[in-house]
Coordinates of C-alpha atoms in Angstrom, one line a residue:
M251 CA 85.4 85.1 100.3
A252 CA 89.0 84.0 100.5
D253 CA 89.8 81.9 104.0
G254 CA 90.9 83.9 106.9
P255 CA 89.4 85.3 110.0
A256 CA 86.1 87.2 109.6
A257 CA 85.6 91.3 109.7
H258 CA 84.8 91.4 113.2
E259 CA 87.6 88.8 114.6
I260 CA 90.6 90.2 112.8
T261 CA 93.4 91.2 114.7
V262 CA 96.2 94.1 113.7
V263 CA 98.8 91.2 113.4
E264 CA 96.3 89.6 111.1
A265 CA 95.4 93.3 109.5
L266 CA 99.1 93.9 109.4
Q267 CA 99.1 91.5 107.3
L268 CA 96.8 91.8 104.6
L269 CA 98.2 95.7 104.9
D270 CA 101.9 93.8 103.8
T271 CA 100.6 91.7 101.0
K272 CA 97.2 91.7 99.2
F273 CA 96.5 95.8 100.0
K274 CA 100.1 97.1 99.9
S275 CA 99.9 99.4 97.3
S276 CA 96.6 101.0 98.8
V277 CA 98.7 101.5 102.2
Q278 CA 101.3 103.4 100.7
A279 CA 98.5 105.4 98.9
I280 CA 96.6 105.8 102.0
A281 CA 99.9 107.1 104.1
N282 CA 100.5 109.8 101.2
G283 CA 97.2 111.3 101.6
Y284 CA 95.4 109.8 98.4
F285 CA 92.1 108.4 100.2
A286 CA 89.1 110.1 101.0
F287 CA 87.8 108.0 104.0
W288 CA 83.6 107.6 104.0
I289 CA 82.5 107.1 107.0
G290 CA 78.9 105.5 108.4
S291 CA 77.1 104.0 111.5
G292 CA 79.2 100.6 111.8
F293 CA 82.6 102.7 112.2
S294 CA 80.7 103.8 115.9
R295 CA 79.3 100.6 116.5
D296 CA 80.5 100.1 120.4
R297 CA 79.9 103.4 121.0
F298 CA 76.3 103.5 120.0
P299 CA 73.0 101.7 118.8
M300 CA 73.1 100.4 115.6
L301 CA 69.8 100.4 113.2
D302 CA 68.1 97.7 114.5
E303 CA 68.5 98.9 117.8
L304 CA 67.0 102.1 116.8
I305 CA 63.9 101.0 115.0
V306 CA 63.2 98.9 118.2
R307 CA 63.4 102.3 120.2
V308 CA 61.2 104.2 117.8
L309 CA 58.8 101.4 117.6
E310 CA 58.9 101.5 122.0
F311 CA 58.7 105.3 122.1
I312 CA 55.7 105.0 120.1
R313 CA 53.9 101.9 121.4
L314 CA 54.4 103.8 124.8
R315 CA 52.2 106.5 123.6
I316 CA 49.2 104.6 122.5
E317 CA 45.8 105.0 123.5
L318 CA 44.4 101.6 123.0
P319 CA 40.7 102.6 123.3
N320 CA 41.3 105.6 120.7
P321 CA 41.4 103.8 117.7
T322 CA 42.4 107.2 115.7
C323 CA 45.2 107.5 118.1
E324 CA 47.6 109.5 115.9
Y325 CA 50.0 106.6 117.6
R326 CA 48.1 103.9 116.7
V327 CA 48.3 105.7 113.2
A328 CA 51.7 105.7 112.9
F329 CA 52.2 102.8 114.6
N330 CA 49.9 100.5 111.6
E331 CA 51.9 102.3 108.9
A332 CA 55.1 101.0 110.3
I333 CA 53.8 97.5 110.6
S334 CA 52.0 97.7 106.9
M335 CA 55.7 98.6 106.4
A336 CA 57.7 95.3 107.8
E337 CA 54.4 92.9 105.9
L338 CA 54.3 90.7 108.5
E339 CA 52.5 87.6 107.8
E340 CA 48.9 87.8 109.4
E341 CA 49.7 85.2 112.3
Q342 CA 53.0 87.5 113.5
R343 CA 50.4 90.6 113.5
E344 CA 48.3 89.1 115.8
S345 CA 51.0 87.9 118.1
I346 CA 51.6 91.6 118.8
D347 CA 50.8 92.8 122.5
F348 CA 51.1 96.3 123.3
S349 CA 51.2 95.5 126.8
Q350 CA 54.4 94.2 126.5
A351 CA 58.0 96.0 125.5
V352 CA 58.7 95.9 121.9
N353 CA 61.9 93.8 122.5
D354 CA 59.6 90.8 123.8
W355 CA 57.2 90.6 120.9
P356 CA 57.5 87.2 119.0
A357 CA 58.3 88.8 115.7
I358 CA 60.7 91.5 116.3
K359 CA 63.3 89.8 114.3
T360 CA 61.3 89.7 111.5
I361 CA 60.2 93.6 112.5
K362 CA 64.0 94.9 112.3
R363 CA 65.2 93.0 109.1
R364 CA 62.3 94.5 107.4
L365 CA 62.5 97.8 108.8
S366 CA 66.4 98.1 108.8
S367 CA 66.4 97.6 104.8
R368 CA 63.9 100.8 104.8
Y369 CA 65.1 102.7 108.0
A370 CA 64.3 105.9 105.8
D371 CA 60.3 105.3 105.4
F372 CA 60.0 104.3 108.1
L373 CA 61.5 107.7 110.1
N374 CA 59.6 109.3 107.3
I375 CA 56.1 108.5 109.1
R376 CA 54.4 111.7 109.7
V377 CA 52.5 111.3 113.5
G378 CA 49.6 113.8 113.8
G379 CA 50.4 117.0 113.8
Q380 CA 54.0 117.1 115.1
P381 CA 56.9 117.8 112.9
N382 CA 58.4 115.8 110.1
D383 CA 61.3 114.9 111.7
F384 CA 59.2 113.8 114.7
L385 CA 60.2 109.9 115.3
V386 CA 63.7 110.8 114.4
W387 CA 64.2 114.2 116.5
D388 CA 61.7 112.9 119.5
G389 CA 61.7 109.3 118.6
I390 CA 65.5 108.5 118.3
D391 CA 66.8 111.5 120.9
V392 CA 69.9 112.5 118.8
V393 CA 70.4 115.1 120.9
G394 CA 70.5 112.9 123.7
T395 CA 71.9 110.1 122.5
Y396 CA 74.3 111.5 119.3
G397 CA 75.0 114.9 121.4
D398 CA 75.8 113.2 124.7
S399 CA 79.2 114.5 125.7
T400 CA 80.0 112.0 128.2
V401 CA 80.6 109.1 125.6
D402 CA 84.5 109.0 124.7
P403 CA 85.7 107.8 121.3
D404 CA 86.9 104.4 120.8
T405 CA 90.3 103.0 118.8
E406 CA 89.1 103.7 115.6
H407 CA 88.3 107.7 116.8
L408 CA 91.6 108.0 118.1
C409 CA 93.7 105.8 115.1
L410 CA 91.4 107.9 112.7
A411 CA 92.4 111.1 114.2
A412 CA 95.8 110.4 114.7
L413 CA 96.1 109.9 110.9
V414 CA 95.2 113.1 110.4
L415 CA 97.9 114.9 112.5
E416 CA 100.4 112.5 110.7
G417 CA 98.9 114.0 107.4
A418 CA 97.7 110.5 106.2
V419 CA 93.9 111.8 105.6
S420 CA 92.7 115.2 105.0
E421 CA 89.6 114.4 104.0
I422 CA 86.3 112.7 105.8
A423 CA 82.8 111.9 105.0
S424 CA 80.8 111.3 107.3
A425 CA 77.1 109.6 107.4
N426 CA 77.5 109.7 111.1
W427 CA 75.6 112.6 113.6
D428 CA 77.7 111.7 117.3
G429 CA 81.0 113.9 117.6
L430 CA 84.0 110.9 118.4
I431 CA 86.0 111.5 115.7
E432 CA 86.3 115.4 116.7
K433 CA 86.0 114.2 119.8
A434 CA 89.2 112.7 119.7
Y435 CA 90.9 115.0 117.5
A436 CA 91.0 117.8 120.2
E437 CA 92.0 115.1 122.8
L438 CA 95.3 114.3 120.6
A439 CA 95.8 117.7 119.3
G440 CA 95.3 119.7 122.5
N441 CA 92.0 121.2 121.9
V442 CA 93.8 123.1 118.9
D443 CA 91.2 124.3 116.2
G444 CA 93.0 122.3 113.4
L445 CA 90.0 120.6 112.0
A446 CA 87.1 121.7 109.9
V447 CA 84.1 120.0 110.8
C448 CA 81.4 121.0 107.7
V449 CA 77.9 120.6 108.6
A450 CA 76.2 123.5 106.8
S451 CA 78.2 123.7 103.2
T452 CA 78.9 127.6 104.0
Q453 CA 81.2 126.0 106.7
L454 CA 83.2 124.6 104.1
Q455 CA 84.6 128.2 103.4
D456 CA 87.5 129.9 104.5
Q457 CA 88.8 126.7 106.0
G458 CA 92.5 127.3 104.6
N459 CA 94.8 124.0 104.4
K460 CA 92.7 122.5 107.5
P461 CA 91.4 119.1 107.4
K462 CA 87.7 118.5 107.0
L463 CA 85.4 116.4 108.4
V464 CA 82.5 116.8 106.2
K465 CA 79.4 116.1 108.0
F466 CA 76.8 114.9 105.3
H467 CA 73.7 114.1 107.3
G468 CA 73.9 116.1 110.5
C469 CA 75.8 116.8 113.4
A470 CA 73.7 116.2 116.7
P471 CA 75.9 118.0 119.2
S472 CA 75.9 121.2 116.7
A473 CA 72.1 120.1 116.7
R474 CA 72.4 120.3 120.8
D475 CA 74.2 123.9 121.0
D476 CA 72.6 125.3 118.3
P477 CA 69.0 123.4 117.1
D478 CA 67.7 126.6 115.3
R479 CA 70.4 126.2 112.5
F480 CA 71.2 122.5 112.2
R481 CA 68.3 120.6 113.5
A482 CA 67.2 120.7 110.1
L483 CA 70.4 119.1 108.8
I484 CA 69.5 115.9 110.9
V485 CA 69.4 113.7 107.9
A486 CA 67.8 110.4 107.7
R487 CA 63.9 110.7 106.6
S488 CA 63.4 109.0 102.8
A489 CA 61.8 112.8 101.9
Q490 CA 65.1 114.3 103.2
L491 CA 67.4 111.9 100.9
S492 CA 65.5 112.6 98.0
D493 CA 66.4 115.9 98.4
W494 CA 69.6 115.7 99.8
G495 CA 72.3 118.1 97.6
S496 CA 69.5 121.0 96.8
Q497 CA 69.3 124.3 98.3
D498 CA 71.3 124.6 101.3
R499 CA 73.7 121.4 100.2
S500 CA 74.5 122.3 97.2
G501 CA 77.9 123.5 98.4
M502 CA 78.4 120.3 99.9
K503 CA 77.5 118.2 96.8
T504 CA 80.1 120.3 94.8
H505 CA 82.5 119.2 97.2
L506 CA 81.8 115.4 97.7
T507 CA 81.3 115.1 94.0
A508 CA 84.8 116.4 93.6
L509 CA 86.4 114.4 96.4
I510 CA 85.2 111.2 94.7
G511 CA 86.7 111.9 91.5
E512 CA 90.0 113.5 92.6
R513 CA 90.8 110.9 95.6
R514 CA 90.0 107.3 96.1
T515 CA 87.6 106.4 98.8
L516 CA 88.3 104.2 101.4
M517 CA 84.6 103.0 103.4
L518 CA 84.4 102.2 106.9
G519 CA 81.3 101.1 109.1
L520 CA 79.4 102.4 105.2
S521 CA 77.1 100.6 103.8
A522 CA 76.4 103.3 101.0
Q523 CA 72.2 101.8 100.8
D524 CA 71.4 105.9 101.1
F525 CA 70.4 106.6 98.1
D526 CA 72.2 110.2 98.2
I527 CA 74.7 108.2 98.9
Q528 CA 74.7 106.3 95.3
H529 CA 73.6 109.5 93.8
L530 CA 76.7 111.1 94.4
F531 CA 79.0 108.4 93.4
R532 CA 76.8 107.5 90.1
E533 CA 77.1 111.8 89.3
A534 CA 81.0 111.8 90.3
R535 CA 81.5 109.1 87.4
D536 CA 79.6 110.9 85.1
K537 CA 81.9 113.8 85.7
L538 CA 85.8 112.4 86.8
S539 CA 85.7 108.1 86.6
W540 CA 88.0 106.1 87.8
T541 CA 89.4 103.2 85.9
W542 CA 90.0 99.8 87.4
N543 CA 93.2 99.6 88.4
E544 CA 94.0 95.9 90.5
A545 CA 97.2 96.9 92.2
D546 CA 95.6 100.1 93.4
P547 CA 92.1 100.1 93.3
A548 CA 89.7 103.7 93.5
Y549 CA 87.1 102.1 95.7
L550 CA 88.0 100.0 98.8
F551 CA 85.7 98.8 101.8
S552 CA 86.2 97.9 105.2
E553 CA 84.0 94.8 105.3
D554 CA 83.5 90.8 106.1
R555 CA 81.4 91.3 102.3
L556 CA 80.2 93.7 100.0
G557 CA 76.9 94.1 100.6
A558 CA 74.3 94.4 97.9
T559 CA 74.6 97.9 97.8
Q560 CA 77.8 98.1 97.6
D561 CA 77.9 95.8 94.5
D562 CA 75.9 98.3 93.1
L563 CA 78.0 101.2 93.7
L564 CA 80.9 99.2 92.1
E565 CA 78.9 98.3 89.0
N566 CA 77.9 102.0 89.0
V567 CA 80.9 103.5 89.0
Y568 CA 83.2 101.1 87.0
R569 CA 80.6 100.8 84.6
G570 CA 81.4 98.0 82.1
Q571 CA 84.6 96.7 83.6
Y572 CA 82.1 95.4 86.7
D573 CA 80.9 92.7 84.8
G574 CA 81.1 88.8 83.7
S575 CA 84.6 87.3 84.5
S576 CA 85.4 90.4 85.9
R577 CA 83.6 91.2 88.2
Q578 CA 83.9 88.2 90.8
D579 CA 87.8 89.9 90.7
I580 CA 87.3 93.4 91.2
A581 CA 84.5 92.7 94.5
E582 CA 87.8 90.4 95.8
R583 CA 89.8 93.2 95.7
S584 CA 87.9 95.8 97.0
V585 CA 87.1 94.5 100.3
I586 CA 89.4 94.6 103.5
R587 CA 88.2 92.1 105.5
A588 CA 89.1 93.9 108.7
F589 CA 86.7 96.1 110.8
A590 CA 87.6 100.0 111.2
K591 CA 89.4 99.0 115.2
A592 CA 91.8 96.7 113.6
L593 CA 92.2 97.8 110.1
L594 CA 93.1 101.5 111.5
L595 CA 95.4 100.9 114.3
A596 CA 97.0 98.2 111.8
M597 CA 96.9 101.5 109.4
L598 CA 98.5 103.6 111.5
L599 CA 101.1 101.3 112.8
E600 CA 102.2 100.8 109.3
V601 CA 102.2 104.6 108.1
Y602 CA 104.7 104.5 111.3
S603 CA 106.5 102.2 109.9
I604 CA 106.8 103.8 106.5
K605 CA 107.7 106.7 107.7
F606 CA 110.7 105.6 109.8
I607 CA 112.1 104.0 107.0
T608 CA 111.5 106.8 105.0
L609 CA 113.5 109.0 107.3
A610 CA 116.2 106.3 107.3
A611 CA 116.8 106.4 103.8
R612 CA 117.5 110.1 104.2
A613 CA 120.5 109.5 106.4
N614 CA 124.1 109.0 105.5
L615 CA 124.0 105.8 104.7
S616 CA 126.3 105.2 101.4
G617 CA 127.9 102.2 102.5
L618 CA 124.6 100.5 102.4
N619 CA 123.3 98.9 99.3
D620 CA 119.7 99.2 100.4
L621 CA 117.4 99.8 104.2
H622 CA 116.8 96.1 104.0
L623 CA 118.0 95.4 107.8
I624 CA 116.9 99.0 108.9
E625 CA 113.3 98.7 107.3
L626 CA 113.5 94.7 108.8
G627 CA 114.0 96.1 112.1
L628 CA 111.8 98.8 112.3
T629 CA 109.0 96.4 110.8
T630 CA 110.0 94.5 113.8
I631 CA 109.0 96.6 115.8
R632 CA 105.6 97.4 114.2
N633 CA 105.2 93.9 115.0
M634 CA 106.4 93.5 118.2
V635 CA 103.5 96.5 119.3
A636 CA 100.7 95.0 117.2
K637 CA 101.2 92.0 119.1
A638 CA 100.5 93.5 122.3
D639 CA 96.7 93.7 120.7
T640 CA 94.5 91.0 122.3
G641 CA 91.3 91.3 120.7
N642 CA 89.4 93.0 123.7
S643 CA 87.5 95.9 122.8
V644 CA 88.4 97.9 126.4
E645 CA 91.9 96.9 126.2
R646 CA 92.4 97.9 121.9
T647 CA 91.8 101.1 122.6
A648 CA 94.1 101.5 126.3
L649 CA 96.6 100.1 123.5
T650 CA 95.8 102.5 121.2
R651 CA 96.1 105.1 123.5
T652 CA 99.6 103.9 124.8
I653 CA 100.6 103.6 121.2
V654 CA 100.5 107.2 120.6
S655 CA 101.9 108.5 123.9
Q656 CA 104.8 106.3 123.1
L657 CA 105.6 108.0 120.2
T658 CA 104.6 111.4 121.3
K659 CA 107.0 110.8 123.7
F660 CA 109.2 109.6 121.7
K661 CA 109.3 113.1 119.7
S662 CA 109.3 114.8 122.3
V663 CA 112.0 114.0 124.2
L664 CA 113.9 113.3 120.9
T665 CA 113.8 116.9 119.3
S666 CA 113.6 118.9 123.2
G667 CA 115.1 116.2 125.8
R668 CA 111.9 117.2 127.3
Y669 CA 108.8 114.9 127.8
D670 CA 105.0 116.0 129.9
S671 CA 103.9 112.3 130.8
S672 CA 100.6 114.7 132.3
S673 CA 100.0 115.9 128.5
L674 CA 97.7 114.6 126.1
S675 CA 98.9 116.1 122.8
Y676 CA 100.1 114.2 120.2
I677 CA 103.3 114.9 118.7
P678 CA 103.7 113.7 115.3
I679 CA 106.0 112.1 113.6
S680 CA 105.6 114.3 110.8
S681 CA 102.5 116.3 109.4
A682 CA 104.0 116.1 106.2
T683 CA 103.5 112.5 103.8
P684 CA 106.2 110.0 102.9
E685 CA 106.4 111.2 99.7
S686 CA 107.0 114.9 100.9
M687 CA 109.6 113.2 103.8
K688 CA 111.8 112.0 100.3
T689 CA 112.6 116.0 99.5
S690 CA 112.2 118.3 102.6
A691 CA 115.0 120.4 102.8
E692 CA 114.6 120.3 107.2
I693 CA 114.2 116.5 107.2
P694 CA 118.0 116.0 107.4
S695 CA 118.9 117.9 110.2
S696 CA 116.1 116.9 112.6
G697 CA 117.9 114.3 113.6
L698 CA 115.0 111.8 112.7
P699 CA 116.7 110.3 109.9
E700 CA 120.0 108.9 112.5
A701 CA 117.3 108.3 115.0
S702 CA 115.4 105.6 112.5
V703 CA 118.4 104.1 111.3
A704 CA 118.9 103.4 115.0
L705 CA 115.7 102.2 116.2
G706 CA 116.1 100.7 112.7
L707 CA 119.2 98.8 114.3
L708 CA 117.4 98.1 117.7
G709 CA 114.4 95.9 116.4
W710 CA 116.6 94.5 114.0
G711 CA 118.8 93.2 117.4
H712 CA 115.4 92.2 118.8
M713 CA 114.7 90.1 115.3
K714 CA 117.9 88.2 116.0
D715 CA 117.9 87.4 119.4
A716 CA 121.1 89.5 120.6
W717 CA 118.3 91.5 123.2
T718 CA 114.6 91.8 123.9
L719 CA 113.0 95.1 122.9
S720 CA 110.4 96.4 125.3
A721 CA 108.4 99.9 125.9
G722 CA 110.4 102.3 128.1
E723 CA 108.8 102.9 131.8
K724 CA 106.3 105.8 131.6
T725 CA 108.1 107.9 134.4
S726 CA 111.3 107.6 132.4
R727 CA 112.2 109.6 129.1
A728 CA 113.3 106.1 127.3
C729 CA 111.6 105.5 124.2
V730 CA 112.5 101.3 124.2
T731 CA 113.9 99.6 127.3
V732 CA 116.5 96.7 126.0
T733 CA 117.0 93.3 128.1
K734 CA 119.7 91.1 128.1
I735 CA 120.4 88.1 130.5
D736 CA 118.8 90.0 133.8
S737 CA 119.9 93.9 132.9
A738 CA 117.0 96.0 131.9
I739 CA 118.8 99.1 129.8
P740 CA 117.0 102.0 129.1
I741 CA 117.4 103.8 125.3
I742 CA 116.9 107.6 125.0
L743 CA 117.3 109.3 121.8
V744 CA 118.0 112.9 121.4
A745 CA 118.4 114.9 118.1
N746 CA 120.9 117.4 119.2
A747 CA 122.9 119.0 121.7
T748 CA 120.6 120.9 122.9
A749 CA 118.0 117.9 124.0
A750 CA 120.8 116.2 125.8
S751 CA 121.5 118.9 127.9
R752 CA 118.4 119.4 128.9
L753 CA 118.3 115.8 130.4
F754 CA 121.1 116.4 132.6
V755 CA 120.0 119.6 133.6
D756 CA 116.4 118.5 134.8
G757 CA 117.8 115.4 136.0
A758 CA 116.3 113.1 134.2
I759 CA 119.9 111.2 133.3
D760 CA 123.6 111.5 134.7
E761 CA 127.2 110.0 134.8
Q762 CA 126.3 107.3 136.6
T763 CA 122.6 107.0 135.3
S764 CA 123.2 102.9 133.9
A765 CA 121.2 103.9 130.5
V766 CA 121.8 104.2 126.5
L767 CA 121.9 107.8 125.3
I768 CA 121.7 108.0 121.7
H769 CA 122.6 110.8 119.8
S770 CA 121.3 111.4 115.9
Q771 CA 124.6 114.2 115.7
E772 CA 127.9 113.6 117.0
R773 CA 128.6 113.7 120.8
P774 CA 129.0 116.6 122.2
E775 CA 132.5 117.2 123.2
R776 CA 132.3 116.5 127.3
M777 CA 130.7 113.3 126.5
V778 CA 133.1 111.7 124.3
R779 CA 134.1 108.4 125.4
S780 CA 137.7 106.7 124.9
S781 CA 137.4 103.8 122.5
G782 CA 134.0 103.8 122.4
R783 CA 133.7 101.5 126.4
S784 CA 131.8 103.1 128.7
A785 CA 132.6 103.3 132.4
F786 CA 131.2 100.3 132.9
E787 CA 133.4 98.4 131.2
R788 CA 136.6 100.3 132.9
T789 CA 135.4 100.6 137.3
G790 CA 132.2 97.5 137.0
K791 CA 130.3 101.0 138.1
P792 CA 126.6 101.2 136.5
S793 CA 127.4 104.3 133.6
L794 CA 125.2 106.3 130.8
R795 CA 126.9 104.8 127.7
E796 CA 126.8 107.0 124.0
V797 CA 126.5 106.6 120.8
G798 CA 127.0 108.9 118.0
M799 CA 125.2 108.5 115.1
Q800 CA 126.8 110.8 112.4
E801 CA 130.0 109.6 114.2
I802 CA 129.1 105.4 113.0
L803 CA 127.3 106.2 109.6
A804 CA 130.6 108.5 108.7
Q805 CA 132.5 105.4 108.4
N806 CA 130.4 104.2 105.2
P807 CA 129.8 101.0 107.2
S808 CA 128.2 98.1 105.4
E809 CA 124.8 96.1 107.1
V810 CA 126.9 93.9 109.3
E811 CA 129.8 96.4 110.1
L812 CA 126.8 99.3 111.2
F813 CA 125.2 96.8 113.6
E814 CA 128.6 95.8 115.2
R815 CA 129.6 99.2 115.3
F816 CA 126.4 100.3 116.8
R817 CA 126.2 97.0 119.0
Q818 CA 130.5 98.5 120.3
E819 CA 129.5 101.4 121.2
A820 CA 126.3 100.8 123.0
S821 CA 127.9 98.4 124.5
L822 CA 125.5 96.2 123.7

């Protein structure tokens, strides 16, 4: 594995460096909706117990019910089967003390390691006359643990929901039982029914163009709310995995097989060790296979390194290509060495950056040979936001919520002049992909192209130390603040005269407000100031400074002229 931070240590800035270099083509493809996201238990690792913890929980569940004087106790029989499965040495078996909690056993590390590799067989152990899923339903307590409605989404769930709303992700296949992706989506979308959650095959029908979350191993919240329908769809046991795809799951199997063949795959926290997953990818390969492409890999894993089953999957899907001298190269290019938290936050920031650059290209920039200055400025803002990441899990989640709320404020003020800080609903830059935005007939009149140019110029000024950028105050309608020496100047962007008028009507600004109001379109006639000079320059008193982006761009300025004219108009 190449040098660099481990997947669990990587910062958002370092993850962006990976996306900017080694995985530049892949993140462009992700932004344009070419990838399906496959989710495993590692995706929710800080919200729910991992596999080794579940092993302990189930063993403790059994231990507490053993009738020690009774050698034929059904729980004792089940326990013996589990320990035989762990293949302990005689000394390790003799060290087990039923009066002690399972976690205190000397051999517990060995037991966890060995049973984790055979977890499906372990959970398939039957206990007397209890239901076949007894150790899953009651031992793990699927509903009480994974259906707990008090557990909040983490960074990765919020970022994935935002990527769905930005149109970058429309197909998610999840092996997880929890409902945190759905909960994150509901939080950002304002409880709008816009995500199709499919646990049973019939739920794939009549979904129109909704993005899909296919929970192919079941769903705890669904099982909690309707156990008669959904309990049997909680999959964990070997008997279930070997029969997966038959009867109730046949439609889901067809959908997922087609998905693997039609879209590239990004696996997040998914070891792919379950043989139903391996079988799905082999079957998809036989119907519509992908050829290895170094620049655009068809399969990517968010991991520190490839696991054995992921390695097997690559051999199966790439067939003869994953062999000999090419095997190591393919393996190396298939791993993004970043776990979901840092990776998806970096990915969300990069999708924002790609979209703003795409929008800026649709402004009237005939005087520029390229977008070099604007791209650098927008990338500077992206990096500035990324540097706020401390690596602390709790702080990263808070940062994610701040980022999506700031983006929402920018878009809301731009289009309407309004912003309700109490609203949790997320407003994306656009639900369209960057490729669609390049030709969309709605973009030119939206005010977004000119606003994107303005953001790029603000970022360029920060990069060149002409000023310092920071986020706008939460209570104001400014998207950013420019600081020069000891002066902090709010920057407000509006797409049209209606949005600008709303600011005045609401009392958010007036003629004496010390701020810069940037208009995507021409400034309303009553607001035009002579010579581009603010009243502050003429009177020495604070006043509103205004910039008309269409007026500046209509003069076909070069890069240097564009920045200087913008700076002059804004009195910066």
